[in-house]
mmCIF file of C-alpha atoms in Angstrom:
data_model
loop_
_atom_site.group_PDB
_atom_site.id
_atom_site.type_symbol
_atom_site.label_atom_id
_atom_site.label_comp_id
_atom_site.label_asym_id
_atom_site.label_seq_id
_atom_site.Cartn_x
_atom_site.Cartn_y
_atom_site.Cartn_z
ATOM 1 C CA MET C 589 6.392 -76.646 -1.463
ATOM 2 C CA GLY C 590 4.367 -75.798 1.602
ATOM 3 C CA ASN C 591 6.351 -72.637 2.124
ATOM 4 C CA CYS C 592 5.845 -71.612 -1.491
ATOM 5 C CA ASN C 593 2.083 -72.054 -1.225
ATOM 6 C CA THR C 594 2.025 -70.045 1.977
ATOM 7 C CA ASN C 595 4.067 -67.261 0.399
ATOM 8 C CA ASP C 596 1.868 -67.240 -2.706
ATOM 9 C CA LYS C 597 -1.238 -67.023 -0.544
ATOM 10 C CA SER C 598 0.267 -64.221 1.538
ATOM 11 C CA GLN C 599 1.270 -62.273 -1.574
ATOM 12 C CA SER C 600 -2.197 -62.775 -3.032
ATOM 13 C CA GLU C 601 -3.750 -61.300 0.105
ATOM 14 C CA VAL C 602 -1.396 -58.308 -0.076
ATOM 15 C CA ASN C 603 -2.279 -57.793 -3.739
ATOM 16 C CA SER C 604 -5.975 -57.947 -2.903
ATOM 17 C CA GLN C 605 -5.545 -55.393 -0.130
ATOM 18 C CA ILE C 606 -3.658 -53.089 -2.472
ATOM 19 C CA GLN C 607 -6.340 -53.457 -5.143
ATOM 20 C CA ARG C 608 -9.094 -52.746 -2.619
ATOM 21 C CA GLN C 609 -7.217 -49.642 -1.454
ATOM 22 C CA ILE C 610 -6.763 -48.468 -5.046
ATOM 23 C CA GLU C 611 -10.487 -48.888 -5.695
ATOM 24 C CA ALA C 612 -11.358 -47.093 -2.439
ATOM 25 C CA ASP C 613 -9.017 -44.226 -3.306
ATOM 26 C CA LYS C 614 -10.568 -44.008 -6.761
ATOM 27 C CA ARG C 615 -14.086 -43.846 -5.299
ATOM 28 C CA ALA C 616 -12.963 -41.181 -2.836
ATOM 29 C CA SER C 617 -11.303 -39.234 -5.625
ATOM 30 C CA GLU C 618 -14.415 -39.409 -7.796
ATOM 31 C CA SER C 619 -16.514 -38.022 -4.950
ATOM 32 C CA VAL C 620 -14.340 -34.884 -4.754
ATOM 33 C CA ILE C 621 -14.690 -32.152 -7.357
ATOM 34 C CA LYS C 622 -11.992 -29.499 -7.527
ATOM 35 C CA LEU C 623 -13.054 -26.136 -8.904
ATOM 36 C CA LEU C 624 -10.701 -23.253 -9.599
ATOM 37 C CA LEU C 625 -11.634 -19.561 -9.583
ATOM 38 C CA LEU C 626 -9.388 -17.511 -11.843
ATOM 39 C CA GLY C 627 -9.345 -13.940 -13.061
ATOM 40 C CA ALA C 628 -7.430 -10.694 -12.951
ATOM 41 C CA GLY C 629 -7.264 -8.602 -9.785
ATOM 42 C CA GLU C 630 -10.569 -7.058 -8.655
ATOM 43 C CA SER C 631 -12.616 -9.069 -11.145
ATOM 44 C CA GLY C 632 -14.903 -10.345 -8.392
ATOM 45 C CA LYS C 633 -13.400 -13.791 -7.731
ATOM 46 C CA SER C 634 -13.344 -13.445 -3.978
ATOM 47 C CA THR C 635 -16.906 -12.119 -3.999
ATOM 48 C CA VAL C 636 -18.056 -15.230 -5.882
ATOM 49 C CA LEU C 637 -16.231 -17.389 -3.319
ATOM 50 C CA LYS C 638 -18.014 -15.520 -0.512
ATOM 51 C CA GLN C 639 -21.326 -16.149 -2.273
ATOM 52 C CA MET C 640 -20.537 -19.864 -2.386
ATOM 53 C CA LYS C 641 -19.943 -19.765 1.364
ATOM 54 C CA ILE C 642 -23.242 -17.928 1.894
ATOM 55 C CA ILE C 643 -25.233 -20.264 -0.345
ATOM 56 C CA HIS C 644 -23.585 -23.635 0.319
ATOM 57 C CA ASP C 645 -21.447 -23.355 3.467
ATOM 58 C CA ASN C 646 -23.708 -21.812 6.145
ATOM 59 C CA GLY C 647 -22.681 -18.229 5.459
ATOM 60 C CA PHE C 648 -20.928 -16.001 7.987
ATOM 61 C CA SER C 649 -21.325 -16.304 11.746
ATOM 62 C CA ASN C 650 -21.598 -13.249 13.976
ATOM 63 C CA ASP C 651 -17.963 -13.796 14.960
ATOM 64 C CA ASP C 652 -17.021 -13.850 11.270
ATOM 65 C CA LEU C 653 -18.828 -10.553 10.719
ATOM 66 C CA MET C 654 -17.318 -8.886 13.789
ATOM 67 C CA SER C 655 -13.825 -9.955 12.750
ATOM 68 C CA LYS C 656 -14.209 -7.912 9.550
ATOM 69 C CA ARG C 657 -14.975 -4.584 11.244
ATOM 70 C CA ASN C 658 -11.446 -3.270 11.009
ATOM 71 C CA LEU C 659 -11.288 -4.200 7.317
ATOM 72 C CA VAL C 660 -14.499 -2.262 6.677
ATOM 73 C CA TYR C 661 -13.063 0.794 8.438
ATOM 74 C CA GLY C 662 -9.946 0.474 6.314
ATOM 75 C CA ASN C 663 -12.005 0.201 3.114
ATOM 76 C CA VAL C 664 -13.857 3.416 4.006
ATOM 77 C CA ILE C 665 -10.597 5.347 4.428
ATOM 78 C CA GLN C 666 -9.077 3.816 1.297
ATOM 79 C CA ALA C 667 -12.179 4.594 -0.762
ATOM 80 C CA MET C 668 -12.016 8.280 0.132
ATOM 81 C CA PHE C 669 -8.247 8.331 -0.406
ATOM 82 C CA PHE C 670 -8.605 7.068 -3.988
ATOM 83 C CA ILE C 671 -11.361 9.590 -4.711
ATOM 84 C CA LEU C 672 -9.162 12.405 -3.396
ATOM 85 C CA SER C 673 -6.291 11.115 -5.529
ATOM 86 C CA GLY C 674 -8.649 11.193 -8.508
ATOM 87 C CA MET C 675 -9.596 14.779 -7.726
ATOM 88 C CA HIS C 676 -5.922 15.716 -7.707
ATOM 89 C CA LYS C 677 -5.372 13.972 -11.036
ATOM 90 C CA LEU C 678 -8.369 15.744 -12.606
ATOM 91 C CA LYS C 679 -7.444 19.069 -10.962
ATOM 92 C CA LEU C 680 -10.855 19.382 -9.337
ATOM 93 C CA PRO C 681 -11.051 21.898 -6.454
ATOM 94 C CA PHE C 682 -12.803 21.451 -3.118
ATOM 95 C CA HIS C 683 -15.917 23.509 -2.506
ATOM 96 C CA SER C 684 -14.870 24.384 1.051
ATOM 97 C CA GLN C 685 -11.595 25.284 2.751
ATOM 98 C CA ALA C 686 -12.327 22.777 5.527
ATOM 99 C CA CYS C 687 -12.236 19.911 3.032
ATOM 100 C CA GLN C 688 -8.660 20.774 2.120
ATOM 101 C CA GLU C 689 -7.712 20.111 5.742
ATOM 102 C CA HIS C 690 -9.820 16.938 5.762
ATOM 103 C CA CYS C 691 -7.901 15.782 2.685
ATOM 104 C CA LYS C 692 -4.605 16.184 4.566
ATOM 105 C CA LEU C 693 -6.006 14.095 7.416
ATOM 106 C CA ILE C 694 -6.986 11.212 5.120
ATOM 107 C CA HIS C 695 -3.559 11.268 3.472
ATOM 108 C CA ALA C 696 -1.864 11.243 6.886
ATOM 109 C CA ILE C 697 -3.908 8.220 7.985
ATOM 110 C CA MET C 698 -3.001 6.330 4.808
ATOM 111 C CA GLN C 699 0.696 7.189 5.092
ATOM 112 C CA LYS C 700 0.949 6.091 8.713
ATOM 113 C CA HIS C 701 -1.338 3.069 8.320
ATOM 114 C CA ALA C 702 -2.915 4.436 11.478
ATOM 115 C CA GLU C 703 -5.333 2.331 13.498
ATOM 116 C CA THR C 704 -8.895 3.087 12.401
ATOM 117 C CA GLU C 705 -10.943 0.917 14.745
ATOM 118 C CA PRO C 706 -13.252 2.338 15.757
ATOM 119 C CA LEU C 707 -13.492 5.348 13.444
ATOM 120 C CA GLN C 708 -12.848 8.356 15.650
ATOM 121 C CA GLU C 709 -15.411 11.147 15.563
ATOM 122 C CA HIS C 710 -13.131 13.712 13.913
ATOM 123 C CA ILE C 711 -12.341 11.196 11.151
ATOM 124 C CA VAL C 712 -16.038 10.461 10.650
ATOM 125 C CA GLN C 713 -16.810 14.171 10.443
ATOM 126 C CA ALA C 714 -14.021 14.682 7.906
ATOM 127 C CA LEU C 715 -15.296 11.793 5.787
ATOM 128 C CA ARG C 716 -18.874 13.055 6.036
ATOM 129 C CA GLU C 717 -17.998 16.583 4.905
ATOM 130 C CA LEU C 718 -15.766 15.301 2.118
ATOM 131 C CA TRP C 719 -18.490 12.966 0.852
ATOM 132 C CA GLN C 720 -20.896 15.915 0.691
ATOM 133 C CA ASP C 721 -18.411 18.263 -0.996
ATOM 134 C CA GLU C 722 -19.263 19.387 -4.536
ATOM 135 C CA GLY C 723 -15.700 18.719 -5.680
ATOM 136 C CA VAL C 724 -15.908 15.111 -4.517
ATOM 137 C CA LYS C 725 -19.302 14.761 -6.188
ATOM 138 C CA ALA C 726 -17.798 16.090 -9.421
ATOM 139 C CA ALA C 727 -15.038 13.482 -9.167
ATOM 140 C CA MET C 728 -17.616 10.729 -8.709
ATOM 141 C CA THR C 729 -19.251 11.665 -12.015
ATOM 142 C CA ARG C 730 -15.840 11.148 -13.668
ATOM 143 C CA ARG C 731 -14.782 8.062 -11.730
ATOM 144 C CA ALA C 732 -14.027 6.133 -14.921
ATOM 145 C CA GLU C 733 -11.035 8.460 -15.376
ATOM 146 C CA PHE C 734 -9.193 7.307 -12.260
ATOM 147 C CA TYR C 735 -8.858 4.233 -10.069
ATOM 148 C CA MET C 736 -11.618 3.825 -7.506
ATOM 149 C CA PRO C 737 -12.591 0.552 -5.811
ATOM 150 C CA ASP C 738 -16.123 -0.659 -6.509
ATOM 151 C CA CYS C 739 -16.871 -0.690 -2.783
ATOM 152 C CA ALA C 740 -16.449 3.098 -2.441
ATOM 153 C CA GLN C 741 -20.048 4.138 -3.093
ATOM 154 C CA HIS C 742 -21.479 1.405 -0.868
ATOM 155 C CA PHE C 743 -19.295 2.132 2.151
ATOM 156 C CA LEU C 744 -19.342 5.937 1.952
ATOM 157 C CA ASP C 745 -23.121 5.944 1.533
ATOM 158 C CA SER C 746 -23.230 3.787 4.703
ATOM 159 C CA LEU C 747 -20.869 6.000 6.699
ATOM 160 C CA ASP C 748 -23.274 6.817 9.551
ATOM 161 C CA ARG C 749 -24.123 3.141 10.051
ATOM 162 C CA ILE C 750 -20.465 2.110 9.961
ATOM 163 C CA ALA C 751 -19.466 4.898 12.376
ATOM 164 C CA ASP C 752 -21.906 3.662 15.025
ATOM 165 C CA GLN C 753 -20.070 2.255 18.066
ATOM 166 C CA ASN C 754 -22.240 -0.883 17.903
ATOM 167 C CA PHE C 755 -21.593 -1.434 14.208
ATOM 168 C CA VAL C 756 -21.731 -5.044 13.036
ATOM 169 C CA PRO C 757 -20.899 -5.602 9.357
ATOM 170 C CA THR C 758 -23.719 -7.037 7.270
ATOM 171 C CA THR C 759 -23.356 -9.865 4.793
ATOM 172 C CA GLN C 760 -23.636 -7.258 2.042
ATOM 173 C CA ASP C 761 -20.723 -5.362 3.606
ATOM 174 C CA ILE C 762 -18.658 -8.548 3.469
ATOM 175 C CA LEU C 763 -19.516 -9.016 -0.201
ATOM 176 C CA TYR C 764 -18.355 -5.479 -0.998
ATOM 177 C CA LEU C 765 -15.249 -5.722 1.194
ATOM 178 C CA ARG C 766 -12.070 -5.344 -0.842
ATOM 179 C CA VAL C 767 -9.028 -7.310 0.324
ATOM 180 C CA ALA C 768 -6.481 -8.464 -2.255
ATOM 181 C CA THR C 769 -6.164 -12.257 -2.415
ATOM 182 C CA LEU C 770 -2.605 -13.348 -1.638
ATOM 183 C CA GLY C 771 -1.821 -16.996 -2.222
ATOM 184 C CA VAL C 772 -4.680 -19.501 -2.313
ATOM 185 C CA ILE C 773 -7.963 -19.504 -0.371
ATOM 186 C CA GLU C 774 -10.054 -22.680 -0.227
ATOM 187 C CA ILE C 775 -13.574 -23.537 0.897
ATOM 188 C CA CYS C 776 -15.256 -26.956 0.954
ATOM 189 C CA PHE C 777 -18.936 -27.867 0.869
ATOM 190 C CA GLN C 778 -21.194 -30.823 0.095
ATOM 191 C CA ILE C 779 -23.716 -30.961 -2.758
ATOM 192 C CA LYS C 780 -25.393 -34.063 -4.208
ATOM 193 C CA ASP C 781 -23.119 -36.526 -2.392
ATOM 194 C CA LYS C 782 -20.061 -34.757 -3.733
ATOM 195 C CA THR C 783 -17.393 -32.815 -1.894
ATOM 196 C CA TRP C 784 -16.580 -29.578 -3.665
ATOM 197 C CA ARG C 785 -13.172 -28.019 -3.091
ATOM 198 C CA VAL C 786 -13.092 -24.485 -4.469
ATOM 199 C CA PHE C 787 -9.845 -22.540 -4.770
ATOM 200 C CA ASP C 788 -9.543 -18.763 -5.172
ATOM 201 C CA VAL C 789 -6.073 -17.657 -6.210
ATOM 202 C CA GLY C 790 -4.441 -14.243 -6.305
ATOM 203 C CA GLY C 791 -5.270 -12.297 -9.452
ATOM 204 C CA GLN C 792 -2.577 -9.640 -9.356
ATOM 205 C CA ARG C 793 0.260 -10.154 -11.824
ATOM 206 C CA SER C 794 2.748 -10.977 -9.064
ATOM 207 C CA GLN C 795 0.504 -13.771 -7.767
ATOM 208 C CA ARG C 796 -0.345 -15.609 -10.997
ATOM 209 C CA LYS C 797 2.920 -17.434 -11.614
ATOM 210 C CA LYS C 798 2.526 -19.151 -8.246
ATOM 211 C CA TRP C 799 -0.588 -21.133 -9.118
ATOM 212 C CA ILE C 800 -0.963 -22.109 -12.744
ATOM 213 C CA HIS C 801 0.981 -25.405 -12.507
ATOM 214 C CA CYS C 802 -0.569 -26.475 -9.188
ATOM 215 C CA PHE C 803 -4.065 -27.339 -10.384
ATOM 216 C CA ASP C 804 -3.668 -29.730 -13.300
ATOM 217 C CA ASP C 805 -6.231 -32.083 -11.719
ATOM 218 C CA VAL C 806 -9.161 -29.655 -11.494
ATOM 219 C CA ARG C 807 -12.304 -30.755 -13.331
ATOM 220 C CA ALA C 808 -13.449 -27.244 -14.242
ATOM 221 C CA LEU C 809 -12.569 -23.638 -13.688
ATOM 222 C CA ILE C 810 -14.590 -20.469 -13.429
ATOM 223 C CA PHE C 811 -12.878 -17.536 -15.087
ATOM 224 C CA ILE C 812 -14.183 -14.182 -13.919
ATOM 225 C CA THR C 813 -13.731 -10.912 -15.770
ATOM 226 C CA ALA C 814 -15.154 -7.509 -14.887
ATOM 227 C CA MET C 815 -16.588 -6.356 -18.199
ATOM 228 C CA SER C 816 -17.302 -2.963 -16.611
ATOM 229 C CA GLU C 817 -13.548 -2.315 -16.589
ATOM 230 C CA PHE C 818 -13.350 -1.745 -20.350
ATOM 231 C CA ASP C 819 -12.560 1.929 -19.663
ATOM 232 C CA GLN C 820 -10.156 1.428 -16.732
ATOM 233 C CA VAL C 821 -6.434 0.752 -16.385
ATOM 234 C CA LEU C 822 -4.505 -1.538 -14.062
ATOM 235 C CA MET C 823 -3.550 -0.209 -10.663
ATOM 236 C CA GLU C 824 -0.209 -2.054 -11.046
ATOM 237 C CA ASP C 825 1.059 0.015 -13.981
ATOM 238 C CA GLY C 826 -1.514 2.764 -14.589
ATOM 239 C CA THR C 827 -1.577 2.211 -18.368
ATOM 240 C CA THR C 828 -2.765 -1.293 -19.334
ATOM 241 C CA ASN C 829 -6.477 -1.571 -20.114
ATOM 242 C CA ARG C 830 -8.083 -3.839 -17.514
ATOM 243 C CA LEU C 831 -10.384 -5.697 -19.905
ATOM 244 C CA GLN C 832 -7.533 -6.259 -22.366
ATOM 245 C CA GLU C 833 -5.420 -7.614 -19.503
ATOM 246 C CA SER C 834 -8.218 -9.963 -18.477
ATOM 247 C CA LEU C 835 -8.653 -11.180 -22.057
ATOM 248 C CA GLN C 836 -4.932 -11.875 -22.310
ATOM 249 C CA LEU C 837 -4.997 -13.845 -19.043
ATOM 250 C CA PHE C 838 -8.017 -15.840 -20.267
ATOM 251 C CA ARG C 839 -6.142 -16.685 -23.469
ATOM 252 C CA GLN C 840 -3.165 -17.933 -21.452
ATOM 253 C CA VAL C 841 -5.339 -20.038 -19.147
ATOM 254 C CA CYS C 842 -7.657 -21.384 -21.823
ATOM 255 C CA ASN C 843 -4.812 -22.639 -24.009
ATOM 256 C CA ASN C 844 -2.485 -23.718 -21.216
ATOM 257 C CA LYS C 845 -1.334 -27.340 -21.381
ATOM 258 C CA TYR C 846 -2.564 -27.963 -17.840
ATOM 259 C CA PHE C 847 -6.144 -27.001 -18.740
ATOM 260 C CA VAL C 848 -6.558 -28.447 -22.247
ATOM 261 C CA GLU C 849 -9.267 -30.884 -21.109
ATOM 262 C CA THR C 850 -10.749 -28.602 -18.448
ATOM 263 C CA SER C 851 -14.183 -27.084 -19.000
ATOM 264 C CA ILE C 852 -14.335 -23.323 -18.502
ATOM 265 C CA ILE C 853 -17.256 -21.316 -17.174
ATOM 266 C CA LEU C 854 -16.841 -17.648 -18.059
ATOM 267 C CA PHE C 855 -18.449 -15.076 -15.768
ATOM 268 C CA LEU C 856 -18.746 -11.654 -17.402
ATOM 269 C CA ASN C 857 -19.064 -9.940 -14.053
ATOM 270 C CA LYS C 858 -20.175 -6.495 -12.839
ATOM 271 C CA LYS C 859 -22.902 -6.363 -15.448
ATOM 272 C CA ASP C 860 -24.724 -3.711 -13.396
ATOM 273 C CA LEU C 861 -21.763 -1.325 -13.577
ATOM 274 C CA PHE C 862 -21.304 -2.154 -17.257
ATOM 275 C CA ALA C 863 -24.953 -1.283 -17.977
ATOM 276 C CA GLU C 864 -24.572 1.961 -16.018
ATOM 277 C CA LYS C 865 -21.603 2.976 -18.146
ATOM 278 C CA MET C 866 -23.445 2.113 -21.352
ATOM 279 C CA ASN C 867 -26.349 4.303 -20.221
ATOM 280 C CA GLN C 868 -23.871 7.127 -19.579
ATOM 281 C CA GLY C 869 -22.657 6.971 -23.175
ATOM 282 C CA ARG C 870 -19.319 5.245 -22.595
ATOM 283 C CA SER C 871 -18.070 3.330 -25.641
ATOM 284 C CA LEU C 872 -16.490 -0.103 -25.856
ATOM 285 C CA ARG C 873 -14.127 1.414 -28.439
ATOM 286 C CA ILE C 874 -12.066 2.611 -25.461
ATOM 287 C CA ALA C 875 -10.883 -1.003 -25.127
ATOM 288 C CA PHE C 876 -11.480 -2.292 -28.658
ATOM 289 C CA LYS C 877 -10.966 0.357 -31.318
ATOM 290 C CA GLU C 878 -12.241 -1.999 -34.024
ATOM 291 C CA PHE C 879 -15.693 -2.303 -32.399
ATOM 292 C CA ASN C 880 -18.229 -0.715 -34.767
ATOM 293 C CA GLY C 881 -21.528 -1.670 -33.173
ATOM 294 C CA PRO C 882 -23.955 0.536 -31.240
ATOM 295 C CA ASP C 883 -22.988 1.571 -27.712
ATOM 296 C CA THR C 884 -25.665 -0.563 -26.082
ATOM 297 C CA TYR C 885 -25.454 -3.236 -23.401
ATOM 298 C CA GLU C 886 -26.545 -6.008 -25.751
ATOM 299 C CA ALA C 887 -24.219 -5.191 -28.659
ATOM 300 C CA SER C 888 -21.206 -4.383 -26.483
ATOM 301 C CA SER C 889 -21.552 -7.406 -24.190
ATOM 302 C CA LYS C 890 -22.004 -9.739 -27.178
ATOM 303 C CA TYR C 891 -18.791 -8.369 -28.659
ATOM 304 C CA ILE C 892 -16.921 -8.992 -25.395
ATOM 305 C CA GLU C 893 -18.270 -12.556 -25.299
ATOM 306 C CA ARG C 894 -17.049 -13.162 -28.836
ATOM 307 C CA LYS C 895 -13.569 -11.806 -28.040
ATOM 308 C CA PHE C 896 -13.256 -14.350 -25.237
ATOM 309 C CA TYR C 897 -14.673 -17.246 -27.261
ATOM 310 C CA ILE C 898 -12.334 -16.747 -30.227
ATOM 311 C CA SER C 899 -9.284 -16.567 -27.965
ATOM 312 C CA ASN C 900 -9.719 -20.310 -27.354
ATOM 313 C CA GLU C 901 -7.456 -22.386 -29.619
ATOM 314 C CA VAL C 902 -8.314 -25.828 -28.201
ATOM 315 C CA PRO C 903 -10.682 -27.850 -30.447
ATOM 316 C CA ASN C 904 -13.943 -29.026 -28.845
ATOM 317 C CA LYS C 905 -13.246 -27.187 -25.593
ATOM 318 C CA SER C 906 -16.417 -26.480 -23.595
ATOM 319 C CA ILE C 907 -16.868 -22.827 -22.610
ATOM 320 C CA TYR C 908 -20.065 -21.637 -20.920
ATOM 321 C CA CYS C 909 -20.764 -17.933 -20.440
ATOM 322 C CA HIS C 910 -22.902 -16.099 -17.852
ATOM 323 C CA HIS C 911 -23.432 -12.394 -17.197
ATOM 324 C CA THR C 912 -23.197 -11.832 -13.450
ATOM 325 C CA CYS C 913 -23.400 -9.314 -10.647
ATOM 326 C CA ALA C 914 -21.361 -10.991 -7.908
ATOM 327 C CA THR C 915 -22.857 -8.891 -5.094
ATOM 328 C CA ASP C 916 -26.421 -10.034 -5.965
ATOM 329 C CA THR C 917 -26.893 -13.258 -3.994
ATOM 330 C CA LYS C 918 -30.131 -14.357 -5.698
ATOM 331 C CA GLN C 919 -28.713 -13.898 -9.177
ATOM 332 C CA VAL C 920 -25.431 -15.578 -8.263
ATOM 333 C CA GLN C 921 -27.279 -18.526 -6.703
ATOM 334 C CA PHE C 922 -29.188 -19.093 -9.950
ATOM 335 C CA VAL C 923 -25.975 -18.940 -11.998
ATOM 336 C CA LEU C 924 -24.030 -21.125 -9.562
ATOM 337 C CA ASP C 925 -26.747 -23.790 -9.528
ATOM 338 C CA SER C 926 -26.531 -23.953 -13.309
ATOM 339 C CA THR C 927 -22.738 -23.894 -13.233
ATOM 340 C CA LEU C 928 -22.369 -26.659 -10.651
ATOM 341 C CA ASP C 929 -24.839 -28.837 -12.576
ATOM 342 C CA VAL C 930 -22.737 -28.383 -15.716
ATOM 343 C CA ILE C 931 -19.543 -29.242 -13.846
ATOM 344 C CA LEU C 932 -21.125 -32.290 -12.223
ATOM 345 C CA SER C 933 -22.471 -33.633 -15.516
ATOM 346 C CA THR C 934 -19.089 -33.031 -17.165
ATOM 347 C CA LYS C 935 -17.306 -34.966 -14.401
ATOM 348 C CA LEU C 936 -19.771 -37.849 -14.586
ATOM 349 C CA LYS C 937 -19.370 -38.042 -18.341
ATOM 350 C CA GLY C 938 -15.603 -38.118 -17.868
ATOM 351 C CA CYS C 939 -15.995 -41.059 -15.478
ATOM 352 C CA GLY C 940 -18.376 -42.852 -17.831
ATOM 353 C CA LEU C 941 -21.209 -42.516 -15.319
ATOM 354 C CA TYR C 942 -23.539 -40.139 -17.148
#
């Protein structure tokens, strides 16, 4: 009998330890909020993640900035390469004979993946003369007709600063920097006694199948679409409308079995570029032939919002929408504060604590 009592007491202590560990794990789990950033390629996901680092994770150190110099140089070359490719597509001539030779140089650099750090003087001069060429300027007025990264204007306008031997990238340079996300990138930060784990996953078609089943325990996701891309096609195939592709991806995510109970915050991003295109007379009918409203920012953006909302087939699903410019830190901070509050209140409600 004595042995039985001892064994019962020992087992009771083990059970108590297990229960205490379960409760501790639960508390630890409830203090961590997982947030997923999703969207098609070049929608601005990585820029939003960088903004989170700037706002909530101490930003970028000088070493961080210096480590991006080579990427900035590469973005400058790539930006000009895509503009020159657009000129060829549109059959636009150069204004000067010298620029034809400069064009060959840029193509040679791209083909050889030549080292571009630092930018050599003859490359800088070629870029400078190309950027001032009337043919290149004509292509820029028709940039909706070919693929051009959003960073092109920023970096080529900053060519003299970037070409300086003592060049240190600015935070704004980092926000504009274009590097395709491969795999998953994560940052962590603390807000209101909670640990936030934010995941940015590759948006290109080839990357998507790798992630969708891996995040069934996220409390919310931010889906980012570039509404300015209503008149652009995918770089992957050269034919699919970018906004239509983004809408299709949103539909898949929104109604996916892994995210049925997950709140979604929709960022209609690049609102500044969208407004610019509206002011230039571009029509949303390029993407949605059935659109019959006026070609204004308000009417067109409202229509895009509605297209995303009605693609949801899950009853009572919470979807919150914001118009954003991911490179504008002040505006993004305001939106993120609102977004994180919504996510936090949603999590607390789910735990019965709010």
